Short mmCIF file of C-alpha atoms and ligand atoms in Angstrom, two decimals:
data_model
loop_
_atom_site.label_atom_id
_atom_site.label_comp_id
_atom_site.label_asym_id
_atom_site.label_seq_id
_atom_site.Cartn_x
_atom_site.Cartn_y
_atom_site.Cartn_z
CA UNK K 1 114.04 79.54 116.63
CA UNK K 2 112.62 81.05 119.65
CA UNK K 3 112.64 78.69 122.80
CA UNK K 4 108.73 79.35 123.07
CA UNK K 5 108.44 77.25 120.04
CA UNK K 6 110.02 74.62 121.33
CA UNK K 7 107.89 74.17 123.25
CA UNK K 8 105.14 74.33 121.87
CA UNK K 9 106.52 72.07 119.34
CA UNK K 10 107.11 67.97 119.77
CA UNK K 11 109.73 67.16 117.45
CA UNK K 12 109.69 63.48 118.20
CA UNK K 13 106.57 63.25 117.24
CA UNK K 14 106.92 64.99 114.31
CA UNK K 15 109.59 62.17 113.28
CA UNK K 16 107.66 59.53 115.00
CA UNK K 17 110.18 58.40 117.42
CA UNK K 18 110.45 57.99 121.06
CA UNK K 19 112.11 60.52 123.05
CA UNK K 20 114.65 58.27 124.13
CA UNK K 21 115.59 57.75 119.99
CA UNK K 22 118.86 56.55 119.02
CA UNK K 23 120.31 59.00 116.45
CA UNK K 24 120.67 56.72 113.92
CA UNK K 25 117.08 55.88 114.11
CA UNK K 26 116.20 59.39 114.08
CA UNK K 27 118.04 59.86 111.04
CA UNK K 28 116.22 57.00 110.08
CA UNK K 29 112.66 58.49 110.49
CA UNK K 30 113.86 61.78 108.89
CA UNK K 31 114.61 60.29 105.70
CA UNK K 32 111.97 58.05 105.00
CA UNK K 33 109.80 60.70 105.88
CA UNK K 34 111.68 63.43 103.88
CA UNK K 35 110.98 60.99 100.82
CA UNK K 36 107.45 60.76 101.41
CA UNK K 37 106.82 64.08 101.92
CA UNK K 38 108.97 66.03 99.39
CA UNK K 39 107.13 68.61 97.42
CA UNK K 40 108.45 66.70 94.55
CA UNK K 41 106.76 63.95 94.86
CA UNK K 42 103.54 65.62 95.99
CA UNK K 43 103.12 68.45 93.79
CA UNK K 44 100.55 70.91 95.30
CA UNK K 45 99.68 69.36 97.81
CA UNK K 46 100.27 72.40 100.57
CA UNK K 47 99.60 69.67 103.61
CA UNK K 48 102.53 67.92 102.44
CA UNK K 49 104.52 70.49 101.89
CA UNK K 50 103.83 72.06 105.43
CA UNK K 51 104.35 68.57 106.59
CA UNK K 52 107.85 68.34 104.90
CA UNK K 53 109.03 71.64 106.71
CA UNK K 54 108.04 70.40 110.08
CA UNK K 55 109.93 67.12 110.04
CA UNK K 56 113.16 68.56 108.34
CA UNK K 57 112.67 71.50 111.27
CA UNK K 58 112.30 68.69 113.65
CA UNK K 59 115.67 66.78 112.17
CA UNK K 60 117.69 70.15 112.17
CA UNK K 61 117.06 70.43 115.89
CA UNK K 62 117.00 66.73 117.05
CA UNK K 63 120.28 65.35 114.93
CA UNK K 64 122.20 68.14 116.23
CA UNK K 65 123.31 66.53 119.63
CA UNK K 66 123.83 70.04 121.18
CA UNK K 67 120.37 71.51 119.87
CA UNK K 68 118.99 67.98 120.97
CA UNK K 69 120.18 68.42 124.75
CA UNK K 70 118.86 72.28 124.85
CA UNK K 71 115.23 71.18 123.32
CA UNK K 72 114.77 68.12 125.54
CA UNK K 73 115.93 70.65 128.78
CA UNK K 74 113.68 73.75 127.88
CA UNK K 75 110.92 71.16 127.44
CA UNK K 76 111.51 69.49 130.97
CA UNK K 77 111.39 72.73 132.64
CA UNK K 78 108.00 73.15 131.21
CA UNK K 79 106.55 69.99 131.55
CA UNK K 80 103.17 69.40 132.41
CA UNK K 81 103.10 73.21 133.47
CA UNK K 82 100.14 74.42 131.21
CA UNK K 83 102.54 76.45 128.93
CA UNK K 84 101.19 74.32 126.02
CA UNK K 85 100.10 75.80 122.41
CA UNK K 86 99.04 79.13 122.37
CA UNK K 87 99.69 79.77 126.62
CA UNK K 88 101.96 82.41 125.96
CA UNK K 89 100.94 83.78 122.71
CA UNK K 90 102.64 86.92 121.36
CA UNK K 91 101.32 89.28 123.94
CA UNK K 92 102.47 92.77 122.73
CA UNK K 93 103.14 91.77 118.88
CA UNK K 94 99.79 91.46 117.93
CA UNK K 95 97.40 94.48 119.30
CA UNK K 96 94.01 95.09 117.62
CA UNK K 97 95.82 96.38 114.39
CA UNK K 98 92.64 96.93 111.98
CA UNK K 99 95.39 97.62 109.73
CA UNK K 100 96.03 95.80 106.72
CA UNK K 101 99.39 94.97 106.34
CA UNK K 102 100.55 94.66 102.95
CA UNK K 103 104.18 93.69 103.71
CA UNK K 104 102.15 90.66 105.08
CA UNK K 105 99.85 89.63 102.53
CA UNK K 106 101.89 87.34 100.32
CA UNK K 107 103.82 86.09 103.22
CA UNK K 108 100.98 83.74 104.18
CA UNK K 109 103.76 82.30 106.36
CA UNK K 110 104.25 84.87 109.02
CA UNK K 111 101.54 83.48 111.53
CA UNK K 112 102.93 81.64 114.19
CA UNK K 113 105.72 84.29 115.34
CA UNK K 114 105.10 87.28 116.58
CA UNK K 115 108.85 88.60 117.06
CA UNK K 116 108.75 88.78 120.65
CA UNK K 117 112.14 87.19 121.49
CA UNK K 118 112.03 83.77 123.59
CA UNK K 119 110.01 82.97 126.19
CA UNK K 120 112.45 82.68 128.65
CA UNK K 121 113.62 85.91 128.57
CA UNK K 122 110.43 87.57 129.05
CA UNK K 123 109.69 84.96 131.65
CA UNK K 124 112.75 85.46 134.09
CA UNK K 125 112.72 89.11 133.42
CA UNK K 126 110.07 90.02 134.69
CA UNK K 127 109.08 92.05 137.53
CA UNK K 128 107.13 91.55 140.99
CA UNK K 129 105.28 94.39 140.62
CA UNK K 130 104.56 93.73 136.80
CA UNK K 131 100.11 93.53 136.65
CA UNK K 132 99.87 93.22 132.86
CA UNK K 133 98.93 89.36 132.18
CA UNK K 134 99.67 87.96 129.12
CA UNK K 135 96.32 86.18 128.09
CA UNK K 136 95.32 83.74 125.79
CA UNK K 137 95.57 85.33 122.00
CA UNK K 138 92.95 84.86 119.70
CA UNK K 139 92.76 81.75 117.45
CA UNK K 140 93.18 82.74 113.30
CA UNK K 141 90.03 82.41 111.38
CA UNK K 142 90.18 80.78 107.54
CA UNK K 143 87.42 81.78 105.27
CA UNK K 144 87.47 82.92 102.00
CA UNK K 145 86.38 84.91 99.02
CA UNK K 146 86.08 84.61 94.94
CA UNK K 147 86.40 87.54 92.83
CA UNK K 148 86.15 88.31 89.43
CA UNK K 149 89.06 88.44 87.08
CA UNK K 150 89.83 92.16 86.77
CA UNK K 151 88.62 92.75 90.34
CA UNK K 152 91.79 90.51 91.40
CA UNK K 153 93.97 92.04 89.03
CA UNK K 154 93.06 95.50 89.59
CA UNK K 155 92.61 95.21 93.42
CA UNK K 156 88.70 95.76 95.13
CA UNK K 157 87.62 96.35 98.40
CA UNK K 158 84.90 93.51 99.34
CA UNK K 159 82.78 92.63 102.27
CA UNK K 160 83.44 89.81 104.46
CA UNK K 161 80.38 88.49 106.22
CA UNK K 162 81.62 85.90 109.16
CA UNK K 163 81.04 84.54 112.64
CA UNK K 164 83.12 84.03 114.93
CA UNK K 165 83.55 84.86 118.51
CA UNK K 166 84.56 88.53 118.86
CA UNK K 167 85.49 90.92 121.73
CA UNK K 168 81.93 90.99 124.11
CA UNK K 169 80.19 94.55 123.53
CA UNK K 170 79.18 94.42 126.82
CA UNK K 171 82.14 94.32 128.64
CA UNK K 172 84.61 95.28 126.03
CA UNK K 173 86.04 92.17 126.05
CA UNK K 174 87.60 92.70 129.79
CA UNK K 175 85.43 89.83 130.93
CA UNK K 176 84.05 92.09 134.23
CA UNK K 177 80.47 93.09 134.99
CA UNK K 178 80.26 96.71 133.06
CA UNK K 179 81.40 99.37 135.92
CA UNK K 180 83.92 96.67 137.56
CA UNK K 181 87.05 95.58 136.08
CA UNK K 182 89.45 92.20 136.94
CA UNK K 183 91.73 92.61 139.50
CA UNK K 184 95.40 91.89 139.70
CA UNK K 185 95.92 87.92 140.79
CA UNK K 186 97.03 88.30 144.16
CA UNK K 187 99.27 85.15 144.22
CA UNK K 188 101.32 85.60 140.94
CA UNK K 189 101.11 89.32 140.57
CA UNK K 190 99.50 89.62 137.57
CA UNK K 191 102.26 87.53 135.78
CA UNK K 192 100.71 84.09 135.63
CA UNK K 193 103.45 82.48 136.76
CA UNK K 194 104.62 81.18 140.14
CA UNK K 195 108.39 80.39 141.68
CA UNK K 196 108.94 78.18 143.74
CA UNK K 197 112.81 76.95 144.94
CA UNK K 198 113.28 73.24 145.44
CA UNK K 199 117.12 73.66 146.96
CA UNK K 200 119.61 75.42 144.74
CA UNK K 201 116.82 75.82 141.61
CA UNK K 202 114.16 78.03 141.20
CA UNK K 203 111.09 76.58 138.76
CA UNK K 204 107.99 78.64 137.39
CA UNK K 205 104.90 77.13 136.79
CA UNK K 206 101.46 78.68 135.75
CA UNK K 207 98.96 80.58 138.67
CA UNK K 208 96.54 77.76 139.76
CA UNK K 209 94.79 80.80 141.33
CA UNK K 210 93.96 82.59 137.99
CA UNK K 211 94.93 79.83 135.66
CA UNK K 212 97.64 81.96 133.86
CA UNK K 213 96.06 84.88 132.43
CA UNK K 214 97.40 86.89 135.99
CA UNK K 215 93.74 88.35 136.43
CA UNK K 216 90.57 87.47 138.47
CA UNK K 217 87.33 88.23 137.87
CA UNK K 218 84.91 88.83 140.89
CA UNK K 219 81.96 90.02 139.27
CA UNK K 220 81.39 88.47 135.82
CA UNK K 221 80.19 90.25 133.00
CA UNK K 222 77.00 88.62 132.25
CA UNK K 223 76.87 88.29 128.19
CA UNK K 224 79.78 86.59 128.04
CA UNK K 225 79.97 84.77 131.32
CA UNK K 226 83.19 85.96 131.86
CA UNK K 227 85.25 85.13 128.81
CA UNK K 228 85.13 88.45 127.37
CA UNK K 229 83.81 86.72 123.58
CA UNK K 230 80.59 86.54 122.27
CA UNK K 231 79.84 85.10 118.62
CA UNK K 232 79.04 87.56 116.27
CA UNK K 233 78.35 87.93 112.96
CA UNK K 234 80.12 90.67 111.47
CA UNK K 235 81.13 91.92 108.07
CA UNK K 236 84.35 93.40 107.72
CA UNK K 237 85.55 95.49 104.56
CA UNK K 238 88.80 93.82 103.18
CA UNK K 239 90.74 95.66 100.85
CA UNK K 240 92.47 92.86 98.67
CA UNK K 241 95.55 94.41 96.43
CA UNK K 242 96.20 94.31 93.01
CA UNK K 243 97.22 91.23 91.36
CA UNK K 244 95.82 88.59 93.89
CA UNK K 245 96.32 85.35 92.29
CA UNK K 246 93.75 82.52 92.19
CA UNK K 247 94.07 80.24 95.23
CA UNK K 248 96.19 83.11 97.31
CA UNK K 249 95.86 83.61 100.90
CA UNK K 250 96.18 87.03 101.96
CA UNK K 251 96.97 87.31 105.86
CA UNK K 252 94.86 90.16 107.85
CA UNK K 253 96.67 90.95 111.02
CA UNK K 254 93.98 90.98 114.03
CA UNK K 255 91.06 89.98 112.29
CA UNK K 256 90.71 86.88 113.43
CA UNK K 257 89.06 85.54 116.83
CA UNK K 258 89.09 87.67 119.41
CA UNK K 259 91.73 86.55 122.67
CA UNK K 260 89.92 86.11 125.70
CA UNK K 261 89.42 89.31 128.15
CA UNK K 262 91.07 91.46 126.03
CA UNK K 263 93.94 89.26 124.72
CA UNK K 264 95.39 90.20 121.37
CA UNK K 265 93.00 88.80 118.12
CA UNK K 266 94.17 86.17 115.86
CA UNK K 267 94.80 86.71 112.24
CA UNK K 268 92.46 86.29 109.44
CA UNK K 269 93.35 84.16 106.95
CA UNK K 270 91.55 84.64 103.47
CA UNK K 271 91.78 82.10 100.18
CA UNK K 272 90.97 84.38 97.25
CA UNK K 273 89.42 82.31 94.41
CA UNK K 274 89.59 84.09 90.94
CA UNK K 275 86.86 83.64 88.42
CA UNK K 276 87.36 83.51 84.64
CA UNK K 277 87.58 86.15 82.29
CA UNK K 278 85.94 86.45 78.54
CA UNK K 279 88.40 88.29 77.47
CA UNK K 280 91.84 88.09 79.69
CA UNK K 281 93.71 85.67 80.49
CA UNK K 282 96.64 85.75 83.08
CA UNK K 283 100.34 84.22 83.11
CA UNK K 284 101.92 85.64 86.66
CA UNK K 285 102.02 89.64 86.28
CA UNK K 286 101.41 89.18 82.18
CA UNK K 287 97.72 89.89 80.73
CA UNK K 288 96.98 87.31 78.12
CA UNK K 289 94.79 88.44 75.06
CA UNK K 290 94.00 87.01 72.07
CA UNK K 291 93.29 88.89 68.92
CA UNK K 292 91.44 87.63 66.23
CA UNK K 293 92.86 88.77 62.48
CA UNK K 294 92.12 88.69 59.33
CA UNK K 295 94.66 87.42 57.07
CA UNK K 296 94.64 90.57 55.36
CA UNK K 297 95.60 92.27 58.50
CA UNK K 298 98.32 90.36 58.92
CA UNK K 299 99.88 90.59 55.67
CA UNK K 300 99.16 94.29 55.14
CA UNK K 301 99.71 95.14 58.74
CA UNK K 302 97.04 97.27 60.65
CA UNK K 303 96.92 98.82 63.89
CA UNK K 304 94.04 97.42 66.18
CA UNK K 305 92.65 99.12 69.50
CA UNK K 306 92.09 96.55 72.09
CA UNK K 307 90.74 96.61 75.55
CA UNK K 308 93.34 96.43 78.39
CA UNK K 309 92.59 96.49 82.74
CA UNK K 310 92.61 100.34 81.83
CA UNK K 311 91.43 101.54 79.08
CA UNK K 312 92.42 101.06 75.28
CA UNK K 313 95.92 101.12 73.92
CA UNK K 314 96.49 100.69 69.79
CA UNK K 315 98.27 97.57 69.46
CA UNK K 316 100.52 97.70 65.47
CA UNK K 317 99.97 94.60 63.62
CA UNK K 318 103.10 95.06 61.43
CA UNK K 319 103.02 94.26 57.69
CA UNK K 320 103.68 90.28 57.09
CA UNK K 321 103.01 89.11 60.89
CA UNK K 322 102.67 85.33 61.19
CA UNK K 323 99.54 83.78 62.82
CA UNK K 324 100.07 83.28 66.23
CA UNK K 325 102.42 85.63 66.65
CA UNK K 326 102.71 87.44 70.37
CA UNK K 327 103.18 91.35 70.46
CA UNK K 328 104.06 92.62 74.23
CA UNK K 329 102.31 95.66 74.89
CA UNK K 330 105.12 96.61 78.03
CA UNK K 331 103.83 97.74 81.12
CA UNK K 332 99.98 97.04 80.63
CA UNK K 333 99.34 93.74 82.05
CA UNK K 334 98.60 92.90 86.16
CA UNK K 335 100.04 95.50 88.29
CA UNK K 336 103.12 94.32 90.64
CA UNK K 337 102.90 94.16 94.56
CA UNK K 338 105.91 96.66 94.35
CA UNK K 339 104.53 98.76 91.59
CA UNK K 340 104.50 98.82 87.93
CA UNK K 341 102.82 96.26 86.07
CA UNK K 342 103.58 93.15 84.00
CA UNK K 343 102.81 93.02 80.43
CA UNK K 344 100.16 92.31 77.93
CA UNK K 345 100.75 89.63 75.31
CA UNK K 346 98.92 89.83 72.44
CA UNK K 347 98.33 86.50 70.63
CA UNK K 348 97.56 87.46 66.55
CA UNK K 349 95.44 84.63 65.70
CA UNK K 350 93.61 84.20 61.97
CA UNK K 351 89.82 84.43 61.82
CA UNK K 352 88.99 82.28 58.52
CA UNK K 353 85.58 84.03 57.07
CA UNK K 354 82.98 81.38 56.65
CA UNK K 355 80.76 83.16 54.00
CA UNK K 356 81.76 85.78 51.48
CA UNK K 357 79.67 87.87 48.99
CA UNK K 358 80.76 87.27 45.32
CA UNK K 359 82.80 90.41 45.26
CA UNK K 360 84.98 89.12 48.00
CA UNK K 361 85.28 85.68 46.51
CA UNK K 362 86.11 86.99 43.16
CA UNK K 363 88.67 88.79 44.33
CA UNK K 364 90.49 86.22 46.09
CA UNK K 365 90.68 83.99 43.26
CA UNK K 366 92.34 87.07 41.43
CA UNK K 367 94.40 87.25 44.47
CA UNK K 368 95.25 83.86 44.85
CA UNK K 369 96.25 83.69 40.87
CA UNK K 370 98.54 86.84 41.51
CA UNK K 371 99.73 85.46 44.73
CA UNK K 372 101.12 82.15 42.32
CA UNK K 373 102.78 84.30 40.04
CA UNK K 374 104.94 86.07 42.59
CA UNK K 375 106.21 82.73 43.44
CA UNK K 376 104.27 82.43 47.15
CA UNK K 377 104.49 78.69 47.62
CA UNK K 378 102.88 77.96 51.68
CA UNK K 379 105.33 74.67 51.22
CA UNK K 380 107.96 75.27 49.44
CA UNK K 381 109.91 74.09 53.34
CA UNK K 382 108.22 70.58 52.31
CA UNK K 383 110.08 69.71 48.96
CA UNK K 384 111.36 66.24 48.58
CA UNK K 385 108.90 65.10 51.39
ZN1 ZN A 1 81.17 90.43 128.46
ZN1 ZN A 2 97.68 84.27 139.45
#
């Protein structure tokens, strides 16, 4: 774990202890709340789940003495300086990538981190001459979408109608009156941070002068008032891949609220809802389908054409198939994130005709006389019962 998530992260409160906790009641805290919370006895219930990770995070680093001393002492040299949630988000990770990351979009967890290494590194490593600030990203935007059953399976492109505050189009987001443009924070640089030495040590706190973001603003763009967003409605085309599941969040890097003056966007965050289908049914990357027989069908055997995601395929009935029987058709179901497809199952199941012309019922009492005198008894399993 990267120290810029510590913190931005309280553990103690997470556990609900003091800072000053003993470790046995810290231990304490983590286990009643580690029964409470475990996804076994919550069963889909996400909050509780996401709950459960942060307080057994919070116990790895807090009952580890060593772990303990390094949190508590990254956190005291950041006290009270402004570097709370979000103050330094991932600067360079994000970007305005319209792209649509696929590696990402069953991840759903990836938000928080953008793999920029720790905090401190960047922090101390940096130059004096350095005039790129690292503003305030973008905050993630939830909304979400329901498609219909073979549009999830298949994959669809779909419109996404939201608002939210996006980059100004006056100012391009930069916050400055069109034809000016922020200039470099005189007192920290551009870096948003100040030293200062107190003896032997050397602490950094955020620019009072530009309040962190390492730019000023003289003339400010007038749309926006200086904050480089405006709310917008837009509609943005989101290509959702095959075999989206009901209730699935699929993560769109960048598509979320824009950062202020020109600060990376936050991610998009969409719950894909899955209507019902007539037909299909789903079990993971299997197509469920059932087919109704007749018992002649399933005695004699047939070969039936159904309908599959793509077209028909011939589907053999073979000669004395029991009702309810499942044929796998390989390699026709959902299609797989990594390619290929599942299967579809076939369930064989028995239409009983409800009215028969006097041919038809003639015949079956021939039938059902022959059928005795070749010995068919439906329960002959049942003697002696
Ligand atoms: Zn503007
Ligand atoms: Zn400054």
């Amino acid at each position: 774990m990267s120290q810029r998530e510590w913190i931005e992260k309280d553990f103690y409160k997470e556990l609900g202890v003091s800072s000053g906790a003993s470790q046995d009641e810290i231990k304490k805290a983590y286990r009643k709340l580690a029964r409470d919370l475990h996804p076994d006895a919550n069963p889909g219930d996400p909050k509780a789940e996401e709950r459960f990770k942060a307080v057994s995070e919070a116990h790895a680093v807090l009952s580890d003495p060593a772990k303990r001393k390094e949190y508590d002492d990254t956190r005291k040299l950041f006290a009270g300086g402004g570097y709370g949630r979000g103050g330094f988000g991932p600067g360079a990770g994000g970007g305005f990538s319209q792209e649509f990351n696929i590696g990402d979009i069953f991840g759903g967890a990836g938000a928080g981190d953008g793999g920029l290494g720790d905090l401190l590194g960047g922090l101390f490593n940096r130059g004096g001459t350095r005039t790129s600030s690292r503003p305030r990203r973008g905050a993630d935007v939830e909304t979400e979408t329901t498609l219909g059953f073979r549009e999830a399976a298949q994959g669809v492109t779909v419109p996404l109608r939201m608002t939210s505050p996006s980059p100004c189009t006056t100012c391009h987001g930069s916050g400055a009156k069109p034809g000016t443009s922020p200039r470099v924070c005189p007192i920290c640089n551009g870096t948003g941070v100040v030293s200062r030495n107190q003896g032997a040590f050397g602490f950094s706190e955020p620019c009072d002068e530009c309040r962190g973001s390492g730019s000023i603003i003289d003339d400010p763009c007038v749309d926006c008032h200086g904050n480089g967003i405006q709310n917008r409605t837009r509609t943005i085309t989101v290509r959702i891949p095959p075999g989206v599941g009901d209730g699935q969040r699929i993560r769109l890097a960048g598509q979320g609220e824009a950062g202020l003056r020109g600060a990376p966007s936050g991610d998009l965050y969409v719950t894909v809802h899955v209507s019902q289908d007539k037909v299909f049914g789903r079990n993971g990357d299997d197509l469920t389908l059932v087919l109704p027989v007749s018992y002649s069908e399933l005695v004699l055997g047939t070969t039936v054409s159904v309908p599959t995601l793509d077209g028909r395929v011939g589907v053999k009935v073979p000669p004395g198939t029991a009702d309810g029987r499942i044929l796998r058709v390989r390699g026709r179901g959902v299609p797989k994130r990594g390619g290929g497809a599942g299967d579809l199952l076939v369930t064989v199941k028995v239409a009983v005709p409800q009215k028969l012309d006097r041919e038809a019922v003639e015949a079956l009492e021939r039938y059902r006389e022959a059928e005795r005198a070749s010995g068919f008894d439906p329960r002959a399993g049942w003697a002696g019962a």
